[in-house]
PDB file of C-alpha atoms in Angstrom:
ATOM      1  CA  MET A 506       0.000   0.000   0.000  1.00 76.00           C
ATOM      2  CA  GLY A 507       1.284   3.431  -0.947  1.00 87.00           C
ATOM      3  CA  ARG A 508       0.965   6.591   1.095  1.00 96.00           C
ATOM      4  CA  LEU A 509      -0.643   9.780  -0.176  1.00 98.00           C
ATOM      5  CA  ILE A 510       1.182  12.773  -1.629  1.00 97.00           C
ATOM      6  CA  TRP A 511      -1.309  15.600  -1.725  1.00 98.00           C
ATOM      7  CA  MET A 512      -1.409  18.182  -4.502  1.00 97.00           C
ATOM      8  CA  ALA A 513      -3.426  20.792  -2.675  1.00 98.00           C
ATOM      9  CA  SER A 514      -4.620  24.271  -3.518  1.00 98.00           C
ATOM     10  CA  TYR A 515      -7.538  26.622  -3.310  1.00 98.00           C
ATOM     11  CA  PRO A 516      -9.555  26.254  -6.548  1.00 95.00           C
ATOM     12  CA  LYS A 517      -8.086  27.933  -9.660  1.00 92.00           C
ATOM     13  CA  SER A 518      -4.605  28.296  -8.228  1.00 95.00           C
ATOM     14  CA  GLY A 519      -2.509  26.051 -10.489  1.00 91.00           C
ATOM     15  CA  ASN A 520      -3.271  22.553  -9.210  1.00 93.00           C
ATOM     16  CA  THR A 521      -3.948  21.097 -12.666  1.00 87.00           C
ATOM     17  CA  TRP A 522      -0.800  22.715 -14.033  1.00 89.00           C
ATOM     18  CA  MET A 523       1.260  21.067 -11.287  1.00 93.00           C
ATOM     19  CA  ARG A 524      -0.380  17.719 -11.983  1.00 90.00           C
ATOM     20  CA  ALA A 525       0.433  18.030 -15.682  1.00 89.00           C
ATOM     21  CA  TYR A 526       4.078  18.816 -14.892  1.00 94.00           C
ATOM     22  CA  LEU A 527       4.438  15.811 -12.588  1.00 94.00           C
ATOM     23  CA  HIS A 528       2.770  13.491 -15.077  1.00 90.00           C
ATOM     24  CA  ASN A 529       5.150  14.610 -17.809  1.00 90.00           C
ATOM     25  CA  LEU A 530       8.171  14.433 -15.503  1.00 94.00           C
ATOM     26  CA  LEU A 531       7.473  10.982 -14.084  1.00 90.00           C
ATOM     27  CA  ARG A 532       6.005   9.313 -17.154  1.00 86.00           C
ATOM     28  CA  ASN A 533       8.461  11.072 -19.502  1.00 82.00           C
ATOM     29  CA  PRO A 534       6.293  10.502 -22.610  1.00 77.00           C
ATOM     30  CA  GLN A 535       7.483  11.150 -26.157  1.00 73.00           C
ATOM     31  CA  GLN A 536       4.661  13.679 -26.551  1.00 79.00           C
ATOM     32  CA  ALA A 537       2.940  15.865 -23.977  1.00 81.00           C
ATOM     33  CA  TYR A 538       0.814  13.815 -21.589  1.00 67.00           C
ATOM     34  CA  ASP A 539      -2.879  13.824 -22.496  1.00 76.00           C
ATOM     35  CA  ILE A 540      -4.672  16.222 -20.145  1.00 73.00           C
ATOM     36  CA  ASN A 541      -7.774  14.037 -20.290  1.00 75.00           C
ATOM     37  CA  ARG A 542      -5.798  11.145 -18.822  1.00 82.00           C
ATOM     38  CA  LEU A 543      -4.509  12.926 -15.725  1.00 80.00           C
ATOM     39  CA  GLY A 544      -6.910  10.871 -13.627  1.00 79.00           C
ATOM     40  CA  GLU A 545      -5.072   7.679 -14.571  1.00 78.00           C
ATOM     41  CA  PHE A 546      -2.009   8.756 -12.626  1.00 79.00           C
ATOM     42  CA  SER A 547      -3.272  11.088  -9.910  1.00 88.00           C
ATOM     43  CA  PHE A 548      -6.602  10.790  -8.151  1.00 94.00           C
ATOM     44  CA  SER A 549      -9.106  13.130  -6.531  1.00 95.00           C
ATOM     45  CA  ASP A 550     -10.045  12.564  -2.921  1.00 97.00           C
ATOM     46  CA  SER A 551     -13.571  13.687  -3.826  1.00 97.00           C
ATOM     47  CA  THR A 552     -14.254  11.093  -6.534  1.00 96.00           C
ATOM     48  CA  ILE A 553     -17.547   9.506  -5.604  1.00 97.00           C
ATOM     49  CA  ALA A 554     -16.513   6.022  -6.748  1.00 96.00           C
ATOM     50  CA  PHE A 555     -14.251   5.717  -3.693  1.00 97.00           C
ATOM     51  CA  TYR A 556     -17.255   6.254  -1.381  1.00 98.00           C
ATOM     52  CA  LYS A 557     -19.921   4.140  -3.064  1.00 97.00           C
ATOM     53  CA  PRO A 558     -18.661   0.752  -1.771  1.00 97.00           C
ATOM     54  CA  TYR A 559     -19.419   1.947   1.766  1.00 97.00           C
ATOM     55  CA  LEU A 560     -22.531   4.076   1.234  1.00 96.00           C
ATOM     56  CA  THR A 561     -25.160   2.026  -0.566  1.00 89.00           C
ATOM     57  CA  LYS A 562     -27.937   4.628  -0.584  1.00 94.00           C
ATOM     58  CA  PRO A 563     -28.273   7.003  -3.560  1.00 95.00           C
ATOM     59  CA  SER A 564     -25.647   9.728  -3.193  1.00 95.00           C
ATOM     60  CA  GLN A 565     -28.290  12.459  -2.863  1.00 93.00           C
ATOM     61  CA  ASP A 566     -29.349  10.796   0.394  1.00 96.00           C
ATOM     62  CA  TRP A 567     -25.880  10.710   1.976  1.00 97.00           C
ATOM     63  CA  THR A 568     -25.546  12.872   5.048  1.00 97.00           C
ATOM     64  CA  SER A 569     -22.457  14.992   5.579  1.00 97.00           C
ATOM     65  CA  LEU A 570     -21.549  12.867   8.604  1.00 98.00           C
ATOM     66  CA  GLU A 571     -21.806   9.650   6.583  1.00 98.00           C
ATOM     67  CA  VAL A 572     -19.454  11.075   3.968  1.00 98.00           C
ATOM     68  CA  MET A 573     -17.014  12.253   6.626  1.00 98.00           C
ATOM     69  CA  GLU A 574     -17.026   8.863   8.325  1.00 98.00           C
ATOM     70  CA  THR A 575     -16.156   7.318   4.950  1.00 98.00           C
ATOM     71  CA  ARG A 576     -13.314   9.687   3.999  1.00 98.00           C
ATOM     72  CA  TRP A 577     -10.671   7.684   5.828  1.00 97.00           C
ATOM     73  CA  LYS A 578     -11.729   4.519   3.987  1.00 98.00           C
ATOM     74  CA  ALA A 579     -11.804   6.330   0.650  1.00 98.00           C
ATOM     75  CA  GLN A 580      -8.329   7.792   1.151  1.00 98.00           C
ATOM     76  CA  ARG A 581      -7.032   4.429   2.372  1.00 98.00           C
ATOM     77  CA  ASP A 582      -8.383   2.783  -0.780  1.00 97.00           C
ATOM     78  CA  ILE A 583      -6.661   5.383  -2.955  1.00 97.00           C
ATOM     79  CA  GLY A 584      -3.386   4.437  -1.282  1.00 96.00           C
ATOM     80  CA  ARG A 585      -4.099   0.775  -1.970  1.00 95.00           C
ATOM     81  CA  MET A 586      -4.126   1.438  -5.708  1.00 91.00           C
ATOM     82  CA  SER A 587      -0.329   1.263  -5.773  1.00 88.00           C
ATOM     83  CA  THR A 588       2.569  -0.107  -3.775  1.00 88.00           C
ATOM     84  CA  ASP A 589       4.280   3.243  -4.369  1.00 90.00           C
ATOM     85  CA  ASP A 590       3.168   6.602  -2.994  1.00 94.00           C
ATOM     86  CA  VAL A 591       0.086   7.960  -4.756  1.00 95.00           C
ATOM     87  CA  PHE A 592      -0.563  11.528  -5.910  1.00 96.00           C
ATOM     88  CA  VAL A 593      -3.924  12.892  -4.793  1.00 97.00           C
ATOM     89  CA  LYS A 594      -5.458  16.166  -5.946  1.00 96.00           C
ATOM     90  CA  THR A 595      -7.496  18.092  -3.412  1.00 98.00           C
ATOM     91  CA  HIS A 596      -9.142  21.484  -3.060  1.00 97.00           C
ATOM     92  CA  ASN A 597     -10.209  20.724   0.489  1.00 98.00           C
ATOM     93  CA  ALA A 598      -8.941  22.840   3.326  1.00 98.00           C
ATOM     94  CA  HIS A 599      -6.826  20.922   5.840  1.00 98.00           C
ATOM     95  CA  VAL A 600      -9.486  21.228   8.545  1.00 98.00           C
ATOM     96  CA  GLU A 601     -11.978  19.161  10.485  1.00 98.00           C
ATOM     97  CA  PHE A 602     -15.653  18.955   9.603  1.00 98.00           C
ATOM     98  CA  GLU A 603     -18.316  17.143  11.615  1.00 97.00           C
ATOM     99  CA  GLY A 604     -15.519  16.539  14.129  1.00 98.00           C
ATOM    100  CA  LEU A 605     -13.471  14.522  11.614  1.00 98.00           C
ATOM    101  CA  PRO A 606     -10.428  15.443   9.482  1.00 98.00           C
ATOM    102  CA  MET A 607     -10.730  16.167   5.771  1.00 98.00           C
ATOM    103  CA  ILE A 608      -7.117  15.036   5.256  1.00 98.00           C
ATOM    104  CA  GLN A 609      -5.961  11.790   6.837  1.00 97.00           C
ATOM    105  CA  MET A 610      -2.450  12.481   8.059  1.00 97.00           C
ATOM    106  CA  ASP A 611      -1.876   8.872   9.112  1.00 96.00           C
ATOM    107  CA  LEU A 612      -2.116   7.957   5.420  1.00 97.00           C
ATOM    108  CA  THR A 613      -0.023  10.911   4.218  1.00 97.00           C
ATOM    109  CA  ALA A 614       3.576  10.910   2.983  1.00 97.00           C
ATOM    110  CA  GLY A 615       3.706  14.598   2.057  1.00 97.00           C
ATOM    111  CA  ALA A 616       2.017  17.502   0.303  1.00 98.00           C
ATOM    112  CA  ILE A 617       2.703  20.039  -2.417  1.00 98.00           C
ATOM    113  CA  TYR A 618       0.661  23.175  -1.772  1.00 98.00           C
ATOM    114  CA  ILE A 619       0.214  25.698  -4.597  1.00 98.00           C
ATOM    115  CA  VAL A 620      -0.614  29.248  -3.558  1.00 98.00           C
ATOM    116  CA  ARG A 621      -1.676  32.053  -5.903  1.00 97.00           C
ATOM    117  CA  ASN A 622      -2.343  35.765  -5.442  1.00 98.00           C
ATOM    118  CA  PRO A 623      -6.019  35.999  -4.388  1.00 98.00           C
ATOM    119  CA  LEU A 624      -6.395  39.105  -6.533  1.00 98.00           C
ATOM    120  CA  ASP A 625      -5.890  36.870  -9.565  1.00 97.00           C
ATOM    121  CA  VAL A 626      -7.670  33.857  -8.106  1.00 97.00           C
ATOM    122  CA  CYS A 627     -10.943  35.769  -7.921  1.00 96.00           C
ATOM    123  CA  ILE A 628     -10.772  36.524 -11.667  1.00 95.00           C
ATOM    124  CA  SER A 629     -10.260  32.875 -12.613  1.00 91.00           C
ATOM    125  CA  LEU A 630     -12.859  31.804 -10.067  1.00 93.00           C
ATOM    126  CA  ALA A 631     -15.467  34.157 -11.525  1.00 93.00           C
ATOM    127  CA  ASP A 632     -14.901  32.686 -14.966  1.00 87.00           C
ATOM    128  CA  HIS A 633     -14.986  29.121 -13.642  1.00 85.00           C
ATOM    129  CA  TYR A 634     -18.240  29.581 -11.735  1.00 88.00           C
ATOM    130  CA  GLY A 635     -19.858  31.903 -14.260  1.00 90.00           C
ATOM    131  CA  SER A 636     -20.213  34.602 -11.621  1.00 94.00           C
ATOM    132  CA  THR A 637     -19.384  38.284 -11.325  1.00 97.00           C
ATOM    133  CA  LEU A 638     -16.075  39.415  -9.853  1.00 97.00           C
ATOM    134  CA  ASP A 639     -17.860  40.750  -6.783  1.00 98.00           C
ATOM    135  CA  GLU A 640     -19.572  37.393  -6.254  1.00 98.00           C
ATOM    136  CA  ALA A 641     -16.229  35.591  -6.566  1.00 97.00           C
ATOM    137  CA  ILE A 642     -14.688  37.964  -4.027  1.00 98.00           C
ATOM    138  CA  ASP A 643     -17.591  37.182  -1.674  1.00 98.00           C
ATOM    139  CA  VAL A 644     -17.041  33.436  -2.128  1.00 97.00           C
ATOM    140  CA  MET A 645     -13.349  33.783  -1.303  1.00 98.00           C
ATOM    141  CA  ALA A 646     -14.261  35.594   1.920  1.00 98.00           C
ATOM    142  CA  ASP A 647     -16.897  33.070   3.010  1.00 98.00           C
ATOM    143  CA  PRO A 648     -15.734  30.658   5.774  1.00 98.00           C
ATOM    144  CA  ARG A 649     -18.627  28.350   4.812  1.00 97.00           C
ATOM    145  CA  ASN A 650     -17.536  28.036   1.189  1.00 97.00           C
ATOM    146  CA  GLY A 651     -17.505  24.583  -0.349  1.00 97.00           C
ATOM    147  CA  THR A 652     -19.343  22.314  -2.770  1.00 96.00           C
ATOM    148  CA  LYS A 653     -22.187  19.823  -2.515  1.00 96.00           C
ATOM    149  CA  THR A 654     -22.214  16.101  -3.222  1.00 96.00           C
ATOM    150  CA  GLY A 655     -23.235  15.386  -6.804  1.00 94.00           C
ATOM    151  CA  ASP A 656     -23.131  12.499  -9.255  1.00 92.00           C
ATOM    152  CA  GLN A 657     -19.338  12.505  -9.649  1.00 93.00           C
ATOM    153  CA  LEU A 658     -17.873  14.148  -6.533  1.00 95.00           C
ATOM    154  CA  VAL A 659     -18.602  14.243  -2.823  1.00 98.00           C
ATOM    155  CA  PHE A 660     -18.791  17.592  -1.090  1.00 98.00           C
ATOM    156  CA  GLU A 661     -15.667  19.653  -0.483  1.00 98.00           C
ATOM    157  CA  ILE A 662     -14.829  22.154   2.266  1.00 98.00           C
ATOM    158  CA  HIS A 663     -12.890  25.106   0.847  1.00 98.00           C
ATOM    159  CA  LYS A 664     -13.473  27.748   3.531  1.00 98.00           C
ATOM    160  CA  ASP A 665     -12.306  31.282   2.746  1.00 98.00           C
ATOM    161  CA  TRP A 666      -9.019  31.766   0.884  1.00 98.00           C
ATOM    162  CA  SER A 667      -7.015  32.833   3.928  1.00 98.00           C
ATOM    163  CA  THR A 668      -8.235  29.940   6.059  1.00 98.00           C
ATOM    164  CA  HIS A 669      -7.477  27.499   3.251  1.00 98.00           C
ATOM    165  CA  VAL A 670      -3.923  28.789   2.832  1.00 98.00           C
ATOM    166  CA  LEU A 671      -3.262  28.872   6.574  1.00 98.00           C
ATOM    167  CA  SER A 672      -4.717  25.403   7.113  1.00 98.00           C
ATOM    168  CA  TRP A 673      -2.075  23.872   4.847  1.00 98.00           C
ATOM    169  CA  THR A 674       0.901  26.111   5.600  1.00 98.00           C
ATOM    170  CA  ASN A 675       0.699  26.865   9.321  1.00 95.00           C
ATOM    171  CA  ALA A 676       2.799  23.812  10.250  1.00 85.00           C
ATOM    172  CA  PRO A 677       5.778  23.801   7.848  1.00 83.00           C
ATOM    173  CA  GLY A 678       8.067  20.816   7.912  1.00 90.00           C
ATOM    174  CA  PRO A 679       9.742  18.238   5.692  1.00 93.00           C
ATOM    175  CA  TRP A 680       6.326  16.805   4.783  1.00 95.00           C
ATOM    176  CA  LEU A 681       5.257  20.030   3.009  1.00 98.00           C
ATOM    177  CA  HIS A 682       6.492  21.922  -0.053  1.00 98.00           C
ATOM    178  CA  VAL A 683       4.877  25.260  -0.968  1.00 98.00           C
ATOM    179  CA  ALA A 684       5.072  26.554  -4.549  1.00 98.00           C
ATOM    180  CA  ARG A 685       3.828  29.949  -5.673  1.00 98.00           C
ATOM    181  CA  TYR A 686       1.901  30.063  -8.942  1.00 95.00           C
ATOM    182  CA  GLU A 687       3.767  33.224  -9.875  1.00 97.00           C
ATOM    183  CA  ASP A 688       7.147  31.484  -9.477  1.00 97.00           C
ATOM    184  CA  MET A 689       5.898  28.623 -11.651  1.00 95.00           C
ATOM    185  CA  LEU A 690       5.423  31.291 -14.326  1.00 93.00           C
ATOM    186  CA  LYS A 691       8.478  33.477 -13.780  1.00 96.00           C
ATOM    187  CA  LYS A 692      11.074  30.945 -12.590  1.00 97.00           C
ATOM    188  CA  PRO A 693       9.858  27.623 -13.964  1.00 96.00           C
ATOM    189  CA  LEU A 694      13.181  25.766 -14.002  1.00 98.00           C
ATOM    190  CA  VAL A 695      14.057  26.681 -10.413  1.00 98.00           C
ATOM    191  CA  THR A 696      10.522  26.183  -9.115  1.00 98.00           C
ATOM    192  CA  PHE A 697       9.794  22.860 -10.771  1.00 97.00           C
ATOM    193  CA  THR A 698      13.273  21.519  -9.985  1.00 98.00           C
ATOM    194  CA  ARG A 699      12.570  22.189  -6.308  1.00 98.00           C
ATOM    195  CA  VAL A 700       9.345  20.212  -6.606  1.00 98.00           C
ATOM    196  CA  ALA A 701      11.277  17.270  -8.065  1.00 98.00           C
ATOM    197  CA  ARG A 702      13.868  17.499  -5.269  1.00 97.00           C
ATOM    198  CA  PHE A 703      11.120  17.571  -2.645  1.00 98.00           C
ATOM    199  CA  LEU A 704       9.857  14.275  -4.057  1.00 97.00           C
ATOM    200  CA  GLY A 705      13.321  12.787  -3.686  1.00 96.00           C
ATOM    201  CA  LEU A 706      13.979  12.834  -7.421  1.00 96.00           C
ATOM    202  CA  ASN A 707      17.160  13.867  -9.185  1.00 95.00           C
ATOM    203  CA  PRO A 708      16.272  13.965 -12.890  1.00 95.00           C
ATOM    204  CA  GLU A 709      18.553  15.459 -15.497  1.00 96.00           C
ATOM    205  CA  ARG A 710      17.936  19.106 -16.265  1.00 97.00           C
ATOM    206  CA  SER A 711      16.905  18.202 -19.823  1.00 95.00           C
ATOM    207  CA  ARG A 712      14.130  15.961 -18.503  1.00 96.00           C
ATOM    208  CA  ILE A 713      12.796  18.709 -16.247  1.00 96.00           C
ATOM    209  CA  GLU A 714      12.888  21.165 -19.132  1.00 96.00           C
ATOM    210  CA  ARG A 715      10.930  18.743 -21.330  1.00 94.00           C
ATOM    211  CA  ALA A 716       8.317  18.326 -18.614  1.00 95.00           C
ATOM    212  CA  ILE A 717       8.035  22.095 -18.196  1.00 94.00           C
ATOM    213  CA  GLN A 718       7.586  22.574 -21.931  1.00 92.00           C
ATOM    214  CA  ALA A 719       5.068  19.737 -22.211  1.00 89.00           C
ATOM    215  CA  SER A 720       2.991  21.221 -19.382  1.00 89.00           C
ATOM    216  CA  SER A 721       3.297  24.853 -20.478  1.00 81.00           C
ATOM    217  CA  PHE A 722       0.124  26.923 -20.685  1.00 78.00           C
ATOM    218  CA  GLU A 723       0.414  27.024 -24.459  1.00 79.00           C
ATOM    219  CA  ASN A 724       0.577  23.246 -24.631  1.00 79.00           C
ATOM    220  CA  LEU A 725      -2.258  22.706 -22.146  1.00 75.00           C
ATOM    221  CA  ARG A 726      -4.463  25.284 -23.872  1.00 72.00           C
ATOM    222  CA  GLY A 727      -3.611  23.779 -27.255  1.00 68.00           C
ATOM    223  CA  GLN A 728      -4.763  20.355 -26.088  1.00 69.00           C
ATOM    224  CA  GLU A 729      -7.977  21.817 -24.704  1.00 72.00           C
ATOM    225  CA  ASP A 730      -8.648  23.689 -27.960  1.00 70.00           C
ATOM    226  CA  GLN A 731      -8.101  20.501 -29.930  1.00 70.00           C
ATOM    227  CA  LYS A 732     -10.029  17.946 -27.892  1.00 75.00           C
ATOM    228  CA  GLY A 733     -11.581  19.676 -24.893  1.00 62.00           C
ATOM    229  CA  PHE A 734     -10.893  19.063 -21.212  1.00 58.00           C
ATOM    230  CA  ARG A 735     -13.182  16.921 -19.110  1.00 57.00           C
ATOM    231  CA  GLU A 736     -12.487  18.923 -15.922  1.00 54.00           C
ATOM    232  CA  ARG A 737     -13.734  22.193 -17.421  1.00 54.00           C
ATOM    233  CA  SER A 738     -16.752  23.679 -15.689  1.00 49.00           C
ATOM    234  CA  TYR A 739     -19.787  23.809 -17.973  1.00 52.00           C
ATOM    235  CA  LYS A 740     -20.085  27.475 -16.972  1.00 55.00           C
ATOM    236  CA  ALA A 741     -16.625  28.364 -18.325  1.00 48.00           C
ATOM    237  CA  GLU A 742     -15.665  28.741 -21.966  1.00 53.00           C
ATOM    238  CA  LYS A 743     -12.138  27.461 -21.260  1.00 51.00           C
ATOM    239  CA  PHE A 744     -10.421  25.777 -18.324  1.00 54.00           C
ATOM    240  CA  PHE A 745      -6.974  27.035 -19.359  1.00 53.00           C
ATOM    241  CA  ARG A 746      -8.047  30.644 -19.742  1.00 58.00           C
ATOM    242  CA  VAL A 747      -5.064  33.033 -19.664  1.00 60.00           C
ATOM    243  CA  GLY A 748      -2.235  31.592 -17.580  1.00 69.00           C
ATOM    244  CA  LYS A 749      -0.783  34.931 -16.493  1.00 77.00           C
ATOM    245  CA  ALA A 750      -0.060  36.788 -13.273  1.00 88.00           C
ATOM    246  CA  ASP A 751      -1.153  40.298 -12.273  1.00 95.00           C
ATOM    247  CA  GLN A 752      -4.351  40.246 -14.334  1.00 94.00           C
ATOM    248  CA  TRP A 753      -5.958  42.065 -11.427  1.00 97.00           C
ATOM    249  CA  ARG A 754      -4.146  45.299 -12.285  1.00 97.00           C
ATOM    250  CA  THR A 755      -6.473  45.879 -15.241  1.00 94.00           C
ATOM    251  CA  ALA A 756      -9.414  43.613 -14.367  1.00 96.00           C
ATOM    252  CA  LEU A 757     -10.285  44.789 -10.841  1.00 98.00           C
ATOM    253  CA  SER A 758     -11.479  48.168  -9.650  1.00 98.00           C
ATOM    254  CA  LYS A 759      -9.774  49.872  -6.724  1.00 98.00           C
ATOM    255  CA  ALA A 760     -12.786  49.053  -4.555  1.00 98.00           C
ATOM    256  CA  GLN A 761     -12.515  45.364  -5.474  1.00 98.00           C
ATOM    257  CA  VAL A 762      -8.781  45.296  -4.765  1.00 98.00           C
ATOM    258  CA  ASP A 763      -9.394  46.959  -1.400  1.00 98.00           C
ATOM    259  CA  ARG A 764     -12.009  44.345  -0.493  1.00 98.00           C
ATOM    260  CA  VAL A 765      -9.662  41.454  -1.233  1.00 98.00           C
ATOM    261  CA  VAL A 766      -6.741  43.029   0.607  1.00 98.00           C
ATOM    262  CA  GLU A 767      -8.853  43.959   3.624  1.00 98.00           C
ATOM    263  CA  THR A 768      -9.956  40.324   3.999  1.00 98.00           C
ATOM    264  CA  HIS A 769      -6.723  38.522   3.138  1.00 98.00           C
ATOM    265  CA  LYS A 770      -3.900  40.969   3.874  1.00 98.00           C
ATOM    266  CA  GLN A 771      -2.196  38.815   6.514  1.00 98.00           C
ATOM    267  CA  GLN A 772      -1.786  35.759   4.289  1.00 98.00           C
ATOM    268  CA  MET A 773      -1.017  37.914   1.250  1.00 98.00           C
ATOM    269  CA  GLU A 774       1.858  39.474   3.167  1.00 98.00           C
ATOM    270  CA  ARG A 775       3.217  36.041   4.135  1.00 97.00           C
ATOM    271  CA  PHE A 776       3.560  35.044   0.495  1.00 98.00           C
ATOM    272  CA  GLY A 777       4.751  38.311  -1.014  1.00 98.00           C
ATOM    273  CA  TYR A 778       1.451  39.566  -2.445  1.00 98.00           C
ATOM    274  CA  TRP A 779       1.339  42.580  -0.147  1.00 97.00           C
ATOM    275  CA  PRO A 780       2.350  45.410  -0.310  1.00 95.00           C
ATOM    276  CA  LEU A 781       1.087  45.605  -3.883  1.00 85.00           C
TER     277      LEU A 781
END
């Protein structure tokens, strides 16, 4: 049985990009790894199939407590899918709900946490959810924020952006590696090499460079344009929308910037997003 390596982030912060990089690095394919096959190599802790063996009622009848009591079993079963450590994508905050943990640390080998400037997150989030910027800013400030159980995924607990970030990064140690989205853009070789080193890997520079190129925004967007992306929200025109930093400087009003900063200034300062 393998242990879990979490790829964690608040939604729309670069999680899928990191997954694509790791798939290309570890699989080392001749061509860029198919974005619609990411689920064959890394798994989501919210995938409903991991819960159904233990909850025989229709999923719409599952209580939140029943789902929480099943999370440990679901995460254990993900680990059982390989004798090696297993990569698991999550947007859940590292918190307790219904008195039980969202993330099972006894099954965990480590975590890669991707953090992104909330001023840019709200823009991507608005597009993803088909909402206004003000609505996205409200969502990111809501400590009750999360999703509901549906046909494909069980509910998630996101909390507000600051709580999410703090929940994963307030206890740094050798089990955790934090990568900034902006550094993935501006310093890709350094940033992605550090991710490989964190995983105990020592690939040749040329292999890392190939993985970076194969998982570049242009490549990911090109694949989506050609054959679509199954993880795209039906409310969004594209999943891989822009792939840039500092969009907020032209997209947000001063009042909107002030609202985000007022709510999240402490965590923004920790990660170099404040002062602006």
